[in-house]
Amino acid sequence: MKIKSNSIILPLPSQKLISENEIVWRVKLPDDYKKFIELNNGGIPEESVFNCNNRSYKLTRFLCILEDPEETELGMFDIDVTWTQLDERLTDDGDLIGVALLPIAVLFAGDFLCLDFRNSRENPIVCVWDHSNSGDFDPVCYHVADSFEEFISLLR
């Protein structure tokens, strides 16, 4: 996958920072996703359209992992910033510690692409989180791919 030049958000995350986030989120990120974000933190893909739920979606930008999101004007695209803003709308379990749905990309019109850890803390599927139909503790999601690698192959 090609990422548009100058769209990557710096600084790139270290393996240590990614591991620290995995501990906070209480999940294991897929290795292919970790490699992707280490090189393409917050990047905008050249091929950005995929089909799901009988419609086409446009990926606007991948989210990033930053040490201190407040130190950059693009800090609003930090995964933690996004996750915190959406909070109860990204889980169906009010007692869960950690993430159920982890937003990894912004989609056109307010939806997000997420890693869905609800069935496995180590092997998430990729889904679209529907912002307009989701409520607190009632996320509405549509399955896109069984892995991040499979998702990347769907972009056109």
C-alpha positions as a LaTeX table, in Angstrom:
\begin{tabular}{lrrr}
\hline
Residue & $x$ (\AA) & $y$ (\AA) & $z$ (\AA) \\
\hline
Met1 & 0.00 & 0.00 & 0.00 \\
Lys2 & 1.23 & 3.46 & $-0.85$ \\
Ile3 & 0.80 & 6.30 & 1.61 \\
Lys4 & 0.62 & 9.88 & 0.29 \\
Ser5 & 3.88 & 11.71 & 0.70 \\
Asn6 & 4.07 & 14.10 & 3.63 \\
Ser7 & 0.91 & 12.68 & 5.25 \\
Ile8 & 2.66 & 10.60 & 7.92 \\
Ile9 & 2.36 & 12.08 & 11.41 \\
Leu10 & 5.69 & 12.39 & 13.19 \\
Pro11 & 7.27 & 11.29 & 15.37 \\
Leu12 & 6.81 & 7.66 & 14.40 \\
Pro13 & 5.88 & 5.49 & 17.39 \\
Ser14 & 8.55 & 3.31 & 18.93 \\
Gln15 & 7.95 & $-0.37$ & 19.68 \\
Lys16 & 8.07 & 0.61 & 23.35 \\
Leu17 & 5.27 & 3.18 & 22.93 \\
Ile18 & 3.14 & 0.68 & 21.01 \\
Ser19 & 3.69 & $-1.93$ & 23.75 \\
Glu20 & 2.75 & 0.59 & 26.45 \\
Asn21 & $-0.50$ & 1.28 & 24.62 \\
Glu22 & $-1.24$ & $-2.43$ & 24.29 \\
Ile23 & $-0.97$ & $-2.68$ & 28.09 \\
Val24 & $-3.36$ & 0.26 & 28.61 \\
Trp25 & $-5.79$ & $-1.06$ & 26.00 \\
Arg26 & $-5.37$ & $-4.65$ & 27.33 \\
Val27 & $-5.04$ & $-6.13$ & 23.87 \\
Lys28 & $-2.36$ & $-7.50$ & 21.57 \\
Leu29 & $-2.21$ & $-5.58$ & 18.32 \\
Pro30 & $-1.70$ & $-7.71$ & 15.21 \\
Asp31 & 1.95 & $-7.79$ & 14.10 \\
Asp32 & 1.07 & $-6.59$ & 10.59 \\
Tyr33 & $-0.75$ & $-3.59$ & 12.05 \\
Lys34 & 2.16 & $-2.76$ & 14.37 \\
Lys35 & 4.60 & $-2.84$ & 11.44 \\
Phe36 & 2.23 & $-0.65$ & 9.43 \\
Ile37 & 1.85 & 2.02 & 12.12 \\
Glu38 & 5.61 & 2.06 & 12.85 \\
Leu39 & 6.15 & 3.19 & 9.24 \\
Asn40 & 2.91 & 4.96 & 8.30 \\
Asn41 & 1.69 & 6.61 & 11.50 \\
Gly42 & $-1.49$ & 8.52 & 10.64 \\
Gly43 & $-0.85$ & 8.36 & 6.91 \\
Ile44 & $-3.35$ & 8.90 & 4.10 \\
Pro45 & $-3.48$ & 5.97 & 1.65 \\
Glu46 & $-3.44$ & 6.61 & $-2.10$ \\
Glu47 & $-5.97$ & 3.80 & $-2.56$ \\
Ser48 & $-8.66$ & 4.57 & $-0.01$ \\
Val49 & $-12.01$ & 3.07 & $-1.03$ \\
Phe50 & $-13.39$ & $-0.29$ & 0.09 \\
Asn51 & $-16.76$ & $-2.01$ & 0.05 \\
Cys52 & $-18.68$ & $-3.18$ & 3.09 \\
Asn53 & $-22.33$ & $-3.59$ & 4.01 \\
Asn54 & $-23.44$ & $-3.12$ & 0.39 \\
Arg55 & $-21.84$ & 0.31 & 0.07 \\
Ser56 & $-18.51$ & 1.98 & $-0.60$ \\
Tyr57 & $-16.52$ & 3.66 & 2.17 \\
Lys58 & $-13.71$ & 6.19 & 1.82 \\
Leu59 & $-10.84$ & 6.02 & 4.27 \\
Thr60 & $-9.83$ & 9.62 & 5.00 \\
Arg61 & $-6.77$ & 8.97 & 7.18 \\
Phe62 & $-5.31$ & 6.26 & 9.38 \\
Leu63 & $-5.07$ & 7.22 & 13.04 \\
Cys64 & $-1.71$ & 7.48 & 14.76 \\
Ile65 & $-0.01$ & 6.71 & 18.05 \\
Leu66 & 1.75 & 9.68 & 19.62 \\
Glu67 & 3.66 & 10.10 & 22.86 \\
Asp68 & 2.13 & 13.53 & 23.41 \\
Pro69 & $-0.75$ & 14.38 & 21.05 \\
Glu70 & $-0.97$ & 17.93 & 22.41 \\
Glu71 & 2.42 & 18.76 & 20.88 \\
Thr72 & 1.25 & 18.55 & 17.27 \\
Glu73 & $-1.62$ & 20.15 & 15.39 \\
Leu74 & $-2.53$ & 16.66 & 14.09 \\
Gly75 & $-2.83$ & 15.25 & 17.62 \\
Met76 & $-6.59$ & 14.96 & 17.13 \\
Phe77 & $-5.81$ & 11.90 & 14.97 \\
Asp78 & $-4.19$ & 10.03 & 17.87 \\
Ile79 & $-5.91$ & 6.71 & 18.61 \\
Asp80 & $-6.18$ & 7.47 & 22.34 \\
Val81 & $-7.69$ & 10.90 & 21.69 \\
Thr82 & $-10.31$ & 9.38 & 19.38 \\
Trp83 & $-10.99$ & 6.40 & 21.68 \\
Thr84 & $-11.46$ & 8.72 & 24.67 \\
Gln85 & $-13.92$ & 10.93 & 22.79 \\
Leu86 & $-16.05$ & 7.96 & 21.69 \\
Asp87 & $-15.63$ & 5.98 & 24.94 \\
Glu88 & $-18.95$ & 4.27 & 25.83 \\
Arg89 & $-20.03$ & 4.15 & 22.18 \\
Leu90 & $-17.17$ & 1.74 & 21.38 \\
Thr91 & $-18.15$ & $-1.03$ & 23.81 \\
Asp92 & $-21.16$ & $-3.09$ & 24.72 \\
Asp93 & $-19.71$ & $-3.99$ & 28.15 \\
Gly94 & $-19.74$ & $-1.25$ & 30.80 \\
Asp95 & $-17.48$ & $-3.34$ & 33.06 \\
Leu96 & $-14.77$ & $-3.95$ & 30.45 \\
Ile97 & $-11.33$ & $-2.64$ & 31.30 \\
Gly98 & $-9.48$ & $-1.86$ & 28.08 \\
Val99 & $-10.84$ & $-1.60$ & 24.56 \\
Ala100 & $-13.54$ & $-3.55$ & 22.75 \\
Leu101 & $-13.35$ & $-1.57$ & 19.50 \\
Leu102 & $-10.13$ & 0.28 & 18.75 \\
Pro103 & $-10.48$ & 3.00 & 16.09 \\
Ile104 & $-7.61$ & 2.87 & 13.59 \\
Ala105 & $-8.84$ & 5.05 & 10.72 \\
Val106 & $-11.23$ & 7.92 & 10.02 \\
Leu107 & $-13.83$ & 7.25 & 7.35 \\
Phe108 & $-15.63$ & 9.89 & 5.34 \\
Ala109 & $-18.83$ & 11.17 & 7.05 \\
Gly110 & $-17.94$ & 10.34 & 10.67 \\
Asp111 & $-17.59$ & 6.55 & 10.81 \\
Phe112 & $-14.39$ & 4.81 & 11.90 \\
Leu113 & $-12.54$ & 1.71 & 10.87 \\
Cys114 & $-11.87$ & $-0.35$ & 14.01 \\
Leu115 & $-10.06$ & $-3.40$ & 15.23 \\
Asp116 & $-12.78$ & $-5.42$ & 16.96 \\
Phe117 & $-11.41$ & $-7.26$ & 20.02 \\
Arg118 & $-14.77$ & $-8.36$ & 21.42 \\
Asn119 & $-14.31$ & $-12.01$ & 20.45 \\
Ser120 & $-10.52$ & $-12.21$ & 20.79 \\
Arg121 & $-8.02$ & $-10.02$ & 22.67 \\
Glu122 & $-5.23$ & $-11.19$ & 20.30 \\
Asn123 & $-6.88$ & $-11.73$ & 16.89 \\
Pro124 & $-9.23$ & $-8.85$ & 16.13 \\
Ile125 & $-11.36$ & $-8.58$ & 13.05 \\
Val126 & $-11.65$ & $-5.30$ & 11.13 \\
Cys127 & $-15.00$ & $-3.55$ & 11.13 \\
Val128 & $-16.70$ & $-0.28$ & 10.30 \\
Trp129 & $-18.17$ & 1.45 & 13.36 \\
Asp130 & $-21.36$ & 3.26 & 12.37 \\
His131 & $-21.44$ & 6.54 & 14.29 \\
Ser132 & $-25.01$ & 7.51 & 13.43 \\
Asn133 & $-26.59$ & 4.24 & 14.60 \\
Ser134 & $-24.39$ & 3.58 & 17.65 \\
Gly135 & $-25.34$ & 4.58 & 21.17 \\
Asp136 & $-23.78$ & 4.29 & 24.60 \\
Phe137 & $-22.92$ & 0.62 & 25.17 \\
Asp138 & $-24.60$ & $-0.20$ & 21.86 \\
Pro139 & $-22.02$ & $-0.04$ & 19.05 \\
Val140 & $-23.24$ & $-0.84$ & 15.54 \\
Cys141 & $-20.51$ & $-2.42$ & 13.43 \\
Tyr142 & $-20.15$ & $-4.05$ & 10.04 \\
His143 & $-17.58$ & $-6.77$ & 9.39 \\
Val144 & $-15.01$ & $-5.80$ & 6.76 \\
Ala145 & $-12.17$ & $-8.33$ & 7.03 \\
Asp146 & $-10.85$ & $-11.09$ & 9.25 \\
Ser147 & $-7.44$ & $-9.39$ & 9.60 \\
Phe148 & $-5.68$ & $-6.08$ & 9.01 \\
Glu149 & $-3.70$ & $-7.64$ & 6.16 \\
Glu150 & $-6.92$ & $-8.78$ & 4.49 \\
Phe151 & $-8.36$ & $-5.26$ & 4.91 \\
Ile152 & $-5.35$ & $-3.66$ & 3.19 \\
Ser153 & $-5.91$ & $-5.95$ & 0.20 \\
Leu154 & $-9.47$ & $-4.59$ & $-0.16$ \\
Leu155 & $-8.45$ & $-0.96$ & $-0.69$ \\
Arg156 & $-8.79$ & 0.37 & $-4.22$ \\
\hline
\end{tabular}
